[in-house]
Coordinates of C-alpha atoms and ligand atoms in Angstrom, one line a residue:
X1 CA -33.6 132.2 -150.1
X2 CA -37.0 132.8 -147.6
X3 CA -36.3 134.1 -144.1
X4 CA -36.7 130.6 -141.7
X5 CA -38.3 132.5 -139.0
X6 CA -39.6 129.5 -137.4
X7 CA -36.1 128.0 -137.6
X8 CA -34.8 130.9 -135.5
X9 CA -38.0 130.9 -132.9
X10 CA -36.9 127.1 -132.2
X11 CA -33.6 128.8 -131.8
X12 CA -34.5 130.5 -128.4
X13 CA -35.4 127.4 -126.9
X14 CA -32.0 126.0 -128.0
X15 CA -30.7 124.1 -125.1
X16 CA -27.1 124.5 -126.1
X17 CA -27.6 127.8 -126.6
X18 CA -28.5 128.7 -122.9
X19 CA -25.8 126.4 -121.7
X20 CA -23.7 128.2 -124.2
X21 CA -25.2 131.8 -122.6
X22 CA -24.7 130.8 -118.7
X23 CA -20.7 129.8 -119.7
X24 CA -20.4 133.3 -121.3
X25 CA -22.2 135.0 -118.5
X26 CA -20.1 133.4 -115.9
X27 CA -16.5 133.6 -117.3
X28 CA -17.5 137.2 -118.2
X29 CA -18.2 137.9 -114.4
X30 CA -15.0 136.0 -113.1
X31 CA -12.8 137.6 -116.0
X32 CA -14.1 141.0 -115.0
X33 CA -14.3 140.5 -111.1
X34 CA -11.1 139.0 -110.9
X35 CA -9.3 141.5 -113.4
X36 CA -10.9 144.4 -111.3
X37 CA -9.7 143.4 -108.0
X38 CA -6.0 142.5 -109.8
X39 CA -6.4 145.9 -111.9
X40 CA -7.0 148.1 -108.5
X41 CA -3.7 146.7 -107.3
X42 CA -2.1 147.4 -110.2
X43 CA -3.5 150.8 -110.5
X44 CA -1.8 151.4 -106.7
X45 CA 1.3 149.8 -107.7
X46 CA 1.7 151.9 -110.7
X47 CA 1.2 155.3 -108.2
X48 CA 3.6 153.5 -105.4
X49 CA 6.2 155.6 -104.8
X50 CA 8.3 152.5 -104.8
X51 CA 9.9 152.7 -108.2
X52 CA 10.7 148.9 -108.9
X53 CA 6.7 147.8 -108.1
X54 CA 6.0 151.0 -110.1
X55 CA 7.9 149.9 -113.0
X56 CA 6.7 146.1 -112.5
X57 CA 3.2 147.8 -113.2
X58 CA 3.6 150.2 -115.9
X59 CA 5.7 147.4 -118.0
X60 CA 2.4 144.7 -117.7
X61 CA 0.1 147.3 -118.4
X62 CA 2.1 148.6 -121.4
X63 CA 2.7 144.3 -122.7
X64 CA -0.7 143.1 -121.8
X65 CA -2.5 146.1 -123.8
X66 CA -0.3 145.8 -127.0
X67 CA -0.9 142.0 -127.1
X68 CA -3.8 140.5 -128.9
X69 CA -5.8 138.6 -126.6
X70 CA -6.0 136.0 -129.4
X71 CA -2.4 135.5 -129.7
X72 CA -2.6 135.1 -125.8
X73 CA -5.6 132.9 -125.9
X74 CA -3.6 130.0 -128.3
X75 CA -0.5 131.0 -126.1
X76 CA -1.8 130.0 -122.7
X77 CA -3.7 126.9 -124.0
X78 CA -1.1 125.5 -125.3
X79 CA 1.9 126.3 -123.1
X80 CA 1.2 122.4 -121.8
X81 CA 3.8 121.8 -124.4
X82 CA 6.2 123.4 -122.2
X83 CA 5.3 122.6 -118.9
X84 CA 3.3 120.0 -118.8
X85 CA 2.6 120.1 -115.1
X86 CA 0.3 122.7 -116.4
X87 CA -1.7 120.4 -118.4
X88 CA -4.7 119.6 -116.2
X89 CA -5.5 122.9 -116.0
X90 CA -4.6 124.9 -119.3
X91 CA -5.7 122.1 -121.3
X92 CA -9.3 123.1 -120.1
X93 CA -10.7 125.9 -122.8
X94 CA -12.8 127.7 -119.7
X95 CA -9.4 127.7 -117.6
X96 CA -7.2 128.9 -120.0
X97 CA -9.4 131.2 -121.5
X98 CA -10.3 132.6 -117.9
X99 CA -6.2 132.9 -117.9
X100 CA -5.6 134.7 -120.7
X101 CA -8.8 136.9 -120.1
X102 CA -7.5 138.0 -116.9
X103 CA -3.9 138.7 -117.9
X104 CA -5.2 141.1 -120.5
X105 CA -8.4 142.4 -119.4
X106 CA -6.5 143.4 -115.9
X107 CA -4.4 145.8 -118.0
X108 CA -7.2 147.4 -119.1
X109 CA -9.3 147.4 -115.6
X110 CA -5.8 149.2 -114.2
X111 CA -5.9 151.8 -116.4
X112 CA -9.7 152.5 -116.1
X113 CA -9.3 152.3 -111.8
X114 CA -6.3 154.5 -111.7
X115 CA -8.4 157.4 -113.7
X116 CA -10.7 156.6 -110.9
X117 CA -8.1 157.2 -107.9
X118 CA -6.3 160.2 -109.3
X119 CA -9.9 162.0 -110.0
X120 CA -10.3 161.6 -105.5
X121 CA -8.7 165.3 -104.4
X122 CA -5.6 165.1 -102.9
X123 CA -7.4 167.0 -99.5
X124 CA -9.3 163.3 -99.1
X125 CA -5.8 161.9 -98.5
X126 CA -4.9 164.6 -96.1
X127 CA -7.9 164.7 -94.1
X128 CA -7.5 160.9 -93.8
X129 CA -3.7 161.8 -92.4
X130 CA -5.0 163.9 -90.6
X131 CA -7.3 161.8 -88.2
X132 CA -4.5 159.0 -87.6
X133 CA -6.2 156.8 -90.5
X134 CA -3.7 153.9 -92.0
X135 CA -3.4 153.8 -95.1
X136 CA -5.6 150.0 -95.5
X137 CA -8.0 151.6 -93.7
X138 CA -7.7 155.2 -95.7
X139 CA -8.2 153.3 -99.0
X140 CA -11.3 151.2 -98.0
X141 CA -13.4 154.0 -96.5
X142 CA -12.6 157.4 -98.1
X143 CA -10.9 156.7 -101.3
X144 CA -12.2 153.5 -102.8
X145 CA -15.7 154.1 -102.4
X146 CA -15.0 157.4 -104.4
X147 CA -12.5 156.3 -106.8
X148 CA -14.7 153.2 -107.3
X149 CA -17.9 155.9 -108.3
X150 CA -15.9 157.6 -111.2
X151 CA -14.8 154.0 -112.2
X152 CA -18.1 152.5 -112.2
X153 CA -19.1 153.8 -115.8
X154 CA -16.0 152.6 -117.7
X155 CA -15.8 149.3 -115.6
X156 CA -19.2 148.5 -116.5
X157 CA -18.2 149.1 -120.1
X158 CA -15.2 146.6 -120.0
X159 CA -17.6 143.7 -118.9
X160 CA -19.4 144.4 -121.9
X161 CA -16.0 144.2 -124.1
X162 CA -15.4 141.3 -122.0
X163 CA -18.8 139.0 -122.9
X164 CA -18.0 140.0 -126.4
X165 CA -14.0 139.2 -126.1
X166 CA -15.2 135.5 -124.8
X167 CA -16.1 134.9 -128.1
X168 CA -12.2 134.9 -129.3
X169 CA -12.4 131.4 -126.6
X170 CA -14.2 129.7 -129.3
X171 CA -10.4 129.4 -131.1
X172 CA -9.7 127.1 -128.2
X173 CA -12.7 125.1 -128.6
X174 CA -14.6 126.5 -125.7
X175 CA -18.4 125.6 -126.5
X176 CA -19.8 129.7 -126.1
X177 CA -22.2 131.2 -128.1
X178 CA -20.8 131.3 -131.3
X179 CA -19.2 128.4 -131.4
X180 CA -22.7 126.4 -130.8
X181 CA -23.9 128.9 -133.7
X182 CA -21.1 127.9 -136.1
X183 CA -21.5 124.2 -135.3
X184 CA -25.4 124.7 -136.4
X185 CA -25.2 126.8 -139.5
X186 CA -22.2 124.9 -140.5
X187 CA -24.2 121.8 -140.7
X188 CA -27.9 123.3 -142.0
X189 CA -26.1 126.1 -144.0
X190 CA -28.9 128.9 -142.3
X191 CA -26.4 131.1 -141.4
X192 CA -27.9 134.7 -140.8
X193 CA -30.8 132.8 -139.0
X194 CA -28.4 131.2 -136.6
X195 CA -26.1 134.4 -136.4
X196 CA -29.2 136.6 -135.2
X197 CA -29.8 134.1 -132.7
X198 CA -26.4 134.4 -131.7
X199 CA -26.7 138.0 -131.5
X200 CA -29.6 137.8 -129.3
X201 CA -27.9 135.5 -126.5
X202 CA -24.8 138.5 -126.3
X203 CA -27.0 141.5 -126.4
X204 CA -29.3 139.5 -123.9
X205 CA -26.0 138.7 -121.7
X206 CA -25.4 142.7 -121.8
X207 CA -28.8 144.1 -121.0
X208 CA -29.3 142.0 -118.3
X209 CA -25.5 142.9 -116.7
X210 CA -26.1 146.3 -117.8
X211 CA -29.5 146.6 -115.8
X212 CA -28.1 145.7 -112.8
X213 CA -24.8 147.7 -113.4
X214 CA -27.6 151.1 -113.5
X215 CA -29.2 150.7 -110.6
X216 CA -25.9 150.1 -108.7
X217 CA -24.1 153.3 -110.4
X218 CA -27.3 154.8 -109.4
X219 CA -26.8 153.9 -105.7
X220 CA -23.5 155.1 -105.6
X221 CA -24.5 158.4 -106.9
X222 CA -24.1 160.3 -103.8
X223 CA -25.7 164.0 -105.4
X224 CA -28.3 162.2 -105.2
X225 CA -28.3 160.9 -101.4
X226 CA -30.0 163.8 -99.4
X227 CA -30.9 163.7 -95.9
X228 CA -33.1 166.1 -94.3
X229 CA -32.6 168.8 -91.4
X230 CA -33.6 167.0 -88.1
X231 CA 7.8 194.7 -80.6
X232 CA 11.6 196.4 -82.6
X233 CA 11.2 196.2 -85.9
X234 CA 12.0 192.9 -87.1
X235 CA 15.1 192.3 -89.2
X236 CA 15.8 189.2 -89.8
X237 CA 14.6 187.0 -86.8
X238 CA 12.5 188.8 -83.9
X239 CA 14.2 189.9 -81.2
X240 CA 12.0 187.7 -78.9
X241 CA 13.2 184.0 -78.8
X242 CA 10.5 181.8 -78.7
X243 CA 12.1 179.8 -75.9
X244 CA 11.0 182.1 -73.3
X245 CA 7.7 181.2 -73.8
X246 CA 5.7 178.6 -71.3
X247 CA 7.5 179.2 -68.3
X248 CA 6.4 177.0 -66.2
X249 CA 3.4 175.9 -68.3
X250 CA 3.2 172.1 -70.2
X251 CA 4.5 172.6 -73.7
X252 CA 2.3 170.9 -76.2
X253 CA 4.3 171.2 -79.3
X254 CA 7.5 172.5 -79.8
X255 CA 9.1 173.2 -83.1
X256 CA 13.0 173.2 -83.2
X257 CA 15.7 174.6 -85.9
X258 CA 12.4 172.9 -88.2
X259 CA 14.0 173.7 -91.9
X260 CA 12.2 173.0 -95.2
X261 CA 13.2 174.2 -98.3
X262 CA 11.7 173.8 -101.8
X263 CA 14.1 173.1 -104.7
X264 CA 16.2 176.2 -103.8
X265 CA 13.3 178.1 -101.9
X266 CA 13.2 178.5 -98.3
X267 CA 9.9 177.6 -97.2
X268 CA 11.1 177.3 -93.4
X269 CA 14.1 178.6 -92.3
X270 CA 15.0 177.1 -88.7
X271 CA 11.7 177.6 -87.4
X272 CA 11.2 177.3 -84.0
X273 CA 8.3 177.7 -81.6
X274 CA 6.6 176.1 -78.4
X275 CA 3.2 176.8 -77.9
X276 CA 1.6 175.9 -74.8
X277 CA -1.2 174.3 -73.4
X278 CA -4.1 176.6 -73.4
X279 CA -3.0 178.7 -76.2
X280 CA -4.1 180.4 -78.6
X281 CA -1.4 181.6 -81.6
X282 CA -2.4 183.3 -84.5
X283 CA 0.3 182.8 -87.6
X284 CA -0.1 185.9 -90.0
X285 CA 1.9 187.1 -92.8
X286 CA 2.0 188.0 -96.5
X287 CA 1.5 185.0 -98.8
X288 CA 4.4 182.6 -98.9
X289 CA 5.5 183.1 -96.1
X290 CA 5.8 179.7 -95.1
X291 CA 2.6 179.5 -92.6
X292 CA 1.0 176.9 -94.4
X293 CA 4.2 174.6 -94.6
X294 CA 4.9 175.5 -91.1
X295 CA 1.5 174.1 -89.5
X296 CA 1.5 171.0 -92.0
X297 CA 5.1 170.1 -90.3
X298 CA 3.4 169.5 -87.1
X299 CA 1.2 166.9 -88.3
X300 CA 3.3 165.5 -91.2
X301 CA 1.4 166.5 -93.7
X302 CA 4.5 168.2 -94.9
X303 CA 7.9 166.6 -94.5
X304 CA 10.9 168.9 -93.3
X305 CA 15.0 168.8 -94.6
X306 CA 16.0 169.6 -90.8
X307 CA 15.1 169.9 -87.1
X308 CA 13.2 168.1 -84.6
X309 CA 9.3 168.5 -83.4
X310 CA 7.9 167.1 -80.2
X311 CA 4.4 166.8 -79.1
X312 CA 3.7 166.5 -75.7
X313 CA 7.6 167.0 -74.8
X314 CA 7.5 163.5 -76.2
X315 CA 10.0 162.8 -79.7
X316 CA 7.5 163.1 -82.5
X317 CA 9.4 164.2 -85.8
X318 CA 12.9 164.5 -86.4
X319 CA 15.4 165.0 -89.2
X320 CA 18.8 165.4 -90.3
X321 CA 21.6 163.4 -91.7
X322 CA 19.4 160.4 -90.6
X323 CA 16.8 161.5 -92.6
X324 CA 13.1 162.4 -91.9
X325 CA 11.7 159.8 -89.7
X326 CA 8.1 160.1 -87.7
X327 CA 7.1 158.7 -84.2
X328 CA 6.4 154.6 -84.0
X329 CA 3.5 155.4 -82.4
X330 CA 2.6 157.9 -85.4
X331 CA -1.2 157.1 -86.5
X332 CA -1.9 157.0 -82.9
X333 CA -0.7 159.9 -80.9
X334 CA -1.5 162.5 -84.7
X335 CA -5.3 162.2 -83.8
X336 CA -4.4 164.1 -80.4
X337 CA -3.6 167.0 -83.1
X338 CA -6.6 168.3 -85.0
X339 CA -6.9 169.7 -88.3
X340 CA -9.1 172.1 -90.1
X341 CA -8.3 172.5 -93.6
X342 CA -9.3 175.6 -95.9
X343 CA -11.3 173.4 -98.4
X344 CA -12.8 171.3 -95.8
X345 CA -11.9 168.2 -97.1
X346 CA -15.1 166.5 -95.8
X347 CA -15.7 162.9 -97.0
X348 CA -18.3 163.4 -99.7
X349 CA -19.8 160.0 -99.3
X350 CA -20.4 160.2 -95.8
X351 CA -23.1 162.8 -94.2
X352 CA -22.5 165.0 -91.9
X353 CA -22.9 162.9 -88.2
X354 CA -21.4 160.2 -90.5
X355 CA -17.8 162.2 -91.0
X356 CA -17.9 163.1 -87.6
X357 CA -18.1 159.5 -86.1
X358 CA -15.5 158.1 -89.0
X359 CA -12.5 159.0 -86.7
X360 CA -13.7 157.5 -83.6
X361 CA -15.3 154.4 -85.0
X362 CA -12.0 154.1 -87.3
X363 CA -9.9 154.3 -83.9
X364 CA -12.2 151.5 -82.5
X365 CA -14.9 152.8 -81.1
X366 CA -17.5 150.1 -81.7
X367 CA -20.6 151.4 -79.5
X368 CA -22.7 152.9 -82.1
X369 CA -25.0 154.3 -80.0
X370 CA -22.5 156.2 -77.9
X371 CA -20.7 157.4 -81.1
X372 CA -23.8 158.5 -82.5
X373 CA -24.3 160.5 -79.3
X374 CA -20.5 162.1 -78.8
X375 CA -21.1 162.9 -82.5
X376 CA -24.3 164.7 -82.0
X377 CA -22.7 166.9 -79.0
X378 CA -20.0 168.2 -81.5
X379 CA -22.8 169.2 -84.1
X380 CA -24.5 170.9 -81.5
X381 CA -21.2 172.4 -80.2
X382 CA -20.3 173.8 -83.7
X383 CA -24.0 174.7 -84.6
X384 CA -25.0 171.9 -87.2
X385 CA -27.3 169.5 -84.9
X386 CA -30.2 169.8 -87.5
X387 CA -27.9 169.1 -90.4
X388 CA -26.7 165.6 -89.3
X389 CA -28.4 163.9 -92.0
X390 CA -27.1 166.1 -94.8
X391 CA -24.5 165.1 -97.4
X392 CA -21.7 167.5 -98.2
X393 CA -22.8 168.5 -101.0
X394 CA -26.2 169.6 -99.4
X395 CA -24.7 172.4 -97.1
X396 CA -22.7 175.8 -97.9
X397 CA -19.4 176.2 -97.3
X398 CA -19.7 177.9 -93.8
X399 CA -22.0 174.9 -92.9
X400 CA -19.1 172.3 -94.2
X401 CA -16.3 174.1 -92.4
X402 CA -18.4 173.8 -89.0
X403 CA -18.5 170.4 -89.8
X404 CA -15.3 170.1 -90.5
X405 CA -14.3 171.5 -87.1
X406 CA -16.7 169.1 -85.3
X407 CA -14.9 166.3 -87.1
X408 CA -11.5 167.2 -85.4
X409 CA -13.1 167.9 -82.5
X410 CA -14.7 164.2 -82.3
X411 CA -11.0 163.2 -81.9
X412 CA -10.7 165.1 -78.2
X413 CA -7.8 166.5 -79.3
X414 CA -5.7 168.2 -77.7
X415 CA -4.5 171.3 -79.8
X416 CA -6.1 172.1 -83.4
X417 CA -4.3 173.4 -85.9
X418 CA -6.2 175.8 -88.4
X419 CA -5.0 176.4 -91.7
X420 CA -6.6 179.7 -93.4
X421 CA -10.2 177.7 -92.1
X422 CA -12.4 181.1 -93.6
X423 CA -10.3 181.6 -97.1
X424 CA -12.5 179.8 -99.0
X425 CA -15.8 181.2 -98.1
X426 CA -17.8 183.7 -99.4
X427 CA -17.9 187.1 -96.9
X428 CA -21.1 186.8 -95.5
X429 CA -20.0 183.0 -94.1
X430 CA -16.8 184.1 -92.5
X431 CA -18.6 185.1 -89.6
X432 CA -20.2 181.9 -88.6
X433 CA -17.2 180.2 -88.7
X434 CA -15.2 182.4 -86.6
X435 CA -17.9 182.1 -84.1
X436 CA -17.2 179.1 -83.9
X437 CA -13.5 179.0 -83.4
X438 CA -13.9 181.7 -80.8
X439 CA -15.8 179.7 -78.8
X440 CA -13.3 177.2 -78.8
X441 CA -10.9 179.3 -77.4
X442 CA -13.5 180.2 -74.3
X443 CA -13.6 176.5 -73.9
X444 CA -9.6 176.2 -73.7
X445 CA -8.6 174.8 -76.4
X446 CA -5.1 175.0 -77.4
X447 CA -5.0 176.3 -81.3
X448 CA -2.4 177.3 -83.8
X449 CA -4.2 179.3 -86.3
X450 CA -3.2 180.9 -89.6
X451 CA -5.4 183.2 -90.9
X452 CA -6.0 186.5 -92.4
X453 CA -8.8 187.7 -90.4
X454 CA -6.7 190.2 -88.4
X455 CA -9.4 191.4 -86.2
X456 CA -10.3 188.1 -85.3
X457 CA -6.5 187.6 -84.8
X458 CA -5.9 190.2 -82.1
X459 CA -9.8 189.2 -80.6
X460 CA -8.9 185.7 -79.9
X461 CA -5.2 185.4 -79.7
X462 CA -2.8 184.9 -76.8
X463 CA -0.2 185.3 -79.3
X464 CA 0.3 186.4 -82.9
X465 CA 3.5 185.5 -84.3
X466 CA 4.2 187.2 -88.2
X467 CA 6.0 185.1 -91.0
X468 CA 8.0 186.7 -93.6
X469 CA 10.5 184.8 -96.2
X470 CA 10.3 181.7 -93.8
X471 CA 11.1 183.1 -90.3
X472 CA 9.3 184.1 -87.8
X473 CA 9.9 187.7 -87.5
X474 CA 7.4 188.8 -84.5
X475 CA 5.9 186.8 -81.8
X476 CA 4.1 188.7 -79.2
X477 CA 1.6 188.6 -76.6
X478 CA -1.7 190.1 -76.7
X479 CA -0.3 193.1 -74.2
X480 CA 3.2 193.3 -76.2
X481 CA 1.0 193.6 -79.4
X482 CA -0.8 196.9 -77.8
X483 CA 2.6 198.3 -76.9
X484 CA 4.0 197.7 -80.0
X485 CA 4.8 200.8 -81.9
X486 CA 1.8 201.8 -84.5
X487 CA 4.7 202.1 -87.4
X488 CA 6.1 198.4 -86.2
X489 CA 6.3 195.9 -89.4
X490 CA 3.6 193.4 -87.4
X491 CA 0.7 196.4 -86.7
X492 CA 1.4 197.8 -90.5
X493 CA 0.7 194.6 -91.6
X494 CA -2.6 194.0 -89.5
X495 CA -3.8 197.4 -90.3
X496 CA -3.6 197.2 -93.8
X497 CA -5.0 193.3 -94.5
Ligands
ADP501 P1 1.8 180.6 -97.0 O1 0.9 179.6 -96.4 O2 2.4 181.6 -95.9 O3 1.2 181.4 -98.1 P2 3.4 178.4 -97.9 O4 3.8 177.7 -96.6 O5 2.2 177.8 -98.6 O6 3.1 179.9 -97.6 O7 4.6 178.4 -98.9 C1 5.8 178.9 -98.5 C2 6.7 178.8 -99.7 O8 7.0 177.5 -100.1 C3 6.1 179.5 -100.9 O9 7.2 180.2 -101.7 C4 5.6 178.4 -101.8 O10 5.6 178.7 -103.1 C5 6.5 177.2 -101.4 N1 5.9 176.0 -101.4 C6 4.9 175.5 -100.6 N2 4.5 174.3 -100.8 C7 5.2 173.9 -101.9 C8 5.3 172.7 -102.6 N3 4.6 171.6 -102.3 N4 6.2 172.6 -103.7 C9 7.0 173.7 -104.0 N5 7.0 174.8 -103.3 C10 6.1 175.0 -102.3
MG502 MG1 -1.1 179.2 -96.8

């Protein structure tokens, strides 16, 4: 038997063969734009920490992938039988095979988008806390956009499985591809003629999705976005209560009896503290000591097992028997608290002037010019200005952190909290970061900061308090610091770090 090459020429010019190629195309592009937007809910409901909507999603995802889509295919077309009220629509090959497409290929597209969501760091959530963003509003700027990046490779891939999986629809009659191939050869018997033809419309439905699919992936890509420069020794709790503090000064926050333990290990052990407005507290102590936990309490990064917190002498966090409940008024009245974070935790997507006007443009701010321009003063303040363009991923980690500081400070807030801001850099970039802070401190800012930089400490602070086992076991003044005795646990500890 000869080769009919002009039988398979005519082929291309096969009118119900592009008909045939247009219906695969589109139900491809619904099945897989439908099942992707389904699949990212999914994904979410399979990480809520609701366990009945997590269950819900882990039992479809676990049915829907064992199931063979061609079982499901005959199923849904001919559940009519059943429920008849169904008929006008099931009874249509495209419809029910769009159906059953969706049911199973949104299995599959859950999977491929949660792989997408875990691989965003947990410090994108965090920061997003952290400048009074909503969780709607957290997902569609800082998360999706990098969950969707990782994604984009393997959902690309499923639209592929997907054009081929829509030739399973022929079972139901739908005329696609190779069902107006298997009506040809099966009436002039040239089988591998027609199947090559066939061939050609799929691989020719691929390439041109896959085309477009590259130079998206390609946009999203953002290493490749650059922009260019335009006193007694403590015992157990110090001897100084911190309720003598701000006499007759406005206390900004105040910590009371705050407990938080750990399974069986005392991260904070009735903590309190008021720090006023204008001051600056340093929080030192050895590691584990509870000086991370204890500034994520104020901002409710980290939850607590007991006490009360109040910002602005206003109830802000509170628990006991009750539980652990936040303020109404949370998302609005946490961006008066800023936060620097020691990995940064900068929006890779975004470049620099970009993070920096996220939080007021987020909180409504709609005048882009006048954003631009607040933005553009905090750059300056913090020593970036030329680097407004830049990405992330363009700047050291001193540069980042500086932008990370103007970020908070785009929020006019009124006390930052620093968390170790200088432990992740290399030595030589400490500097330029404690600049920085220390010229906040001129300005007078309030600031809560924990850090190990003990010179820097007793430079900038009003106050230093020392953790140990959970408790604060010094809190002194920058004069009670100078009197304290040179073999006191607080100046052995700053001498020797
Ligand atoms: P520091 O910042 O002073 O080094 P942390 O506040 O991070 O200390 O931690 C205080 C204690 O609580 C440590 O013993 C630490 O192991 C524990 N801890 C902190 N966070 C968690 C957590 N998420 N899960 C379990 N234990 C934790
Ligand atoms: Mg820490």
């Amino acid at each position: 038997m000869n080769f009919d090459w002009n039988y398979l020429f005519s082929l291309a010019l096969y009118p119900d063969f592009w008909r045939a190629t247009a219906l695969v195309a589109w139900l491809g592009l619904l099945t897989w734009v439908i099942g992707t937007a389904l699949g990212f809910l999914f994904a979410l409901a399979r990480q809520s920490s609701l366990r009945p909507l997590r269950w819900f999603a882990k039992t479809y995802i676990w049915l829907f992938r064992s199931l063979p889509l061609l079982v499901l295919l005959i199923f849904v077309y001919n559940l009519p039988q059943f429920m008849p009220s169904l008929g006008p629509v099931l009874s249509v090959p495209f419809w029910a095979g769009l159906i059953a497409l969706v049911i199973s290929e949104t299995a599959y597209l859950a999977e491929i988008h949660r792989a997408g969501l875990i691989s965003v760091d947990q410090g994108q959530h965090e920061a997003a806390h952290a400048l009074g963003v909503r969780p709607v509003g957290k997902y569609r700027y800082i998360i999706l956009p990098q969950a969707v990046r990782v994604a984009l490779p393997a959902l690309g891939n499923e639209f592929i499985t997907i054009v081929k999986l829509t030739s399973l629809v022929s079972v139901i009659s739908l005329a696609e591809i190779l069902l107006v191939g298997q009506r040809l050869y099966t009436r002039n018997f040239m089988v591998i003629e027609t199947l090559v033809a066939v061939s050609f419309y799929y691989v020719f439905v691929v390439s041109v999705f896959s085309f477009f699919l590259s130079r998206l992936e390609s946009r999203l890509d953002i290493t490749r976005m650059t922009g260019a420069e335009i006193r007694a020794p403590a015992s157990a709790l110090s001897s100084r209560t911190t309720n003598e503090r701000c006499i007759g000064q406005e206390v900004i926050v105040e910590l009371d009896n705050v407990r938080k333990n750990f399974g069986d290990k005392r991260a904070l052990a009735d903590v309190s503290l008021k720090v006023c407005k204008g001051e600056v507290v340093s929080i030192i102590g050895p590691s584990g000591s509870g000086k991370t936990t204890l500034i994520r309490t104020i901002n409710a990064l980290q939850d607590i097992d007991a006490g009360r917190i109040t910002l602005d002498g206003v109830d802000w966090i509170r628990a006991g028997d009750k539980g652990y409940r936040v303020a109404s008024d949370f998302h609005d009245r946490v961006t008066r608290l800023g936060m620097v974070f020691q990995s940064f935790n900068l929006f890779p997507h975004m470049t620099a002037l970009e993070n920096v006007m996220f939080g007021p443009r987020y909180h409504g701010n709609r005048d882009k010019e006048a954003l631009r321009t607040a933005a553009m003063t905090h750059l300056a303040r913090v020593g970036m200005a030329t680097h407004a363009n830049k990405y992330p991923h363009q700047l050291s980690g001193g540069q980042k952190q500086r932008i990370a500081i103007a970020r908070a400070l785009a929020m006019n807030p009124e006390i930052m909290l620093f968390d170790e801001p200088t432990s992740a850099l290399d030595p030589e970039l400490v500097g330029e970061v404690l600049q920085v802070i220390e010229s906040l401190t001129r300005d007078g800012m309030t600031m809560i900061i924990v850090t190990h930089e003990m010179r820097f400490a007793r430079r900038v602070s009003d106050r230093v308090i020392m953790m140990e086992n959970g408790h604060i076991v010094n809190d002194m003044n920058a004069d009670e610091l100078k009197d304290a005795p040179a073999d006191s646990r607080i100046r052995k500890f700053m001498l020797q770090s």
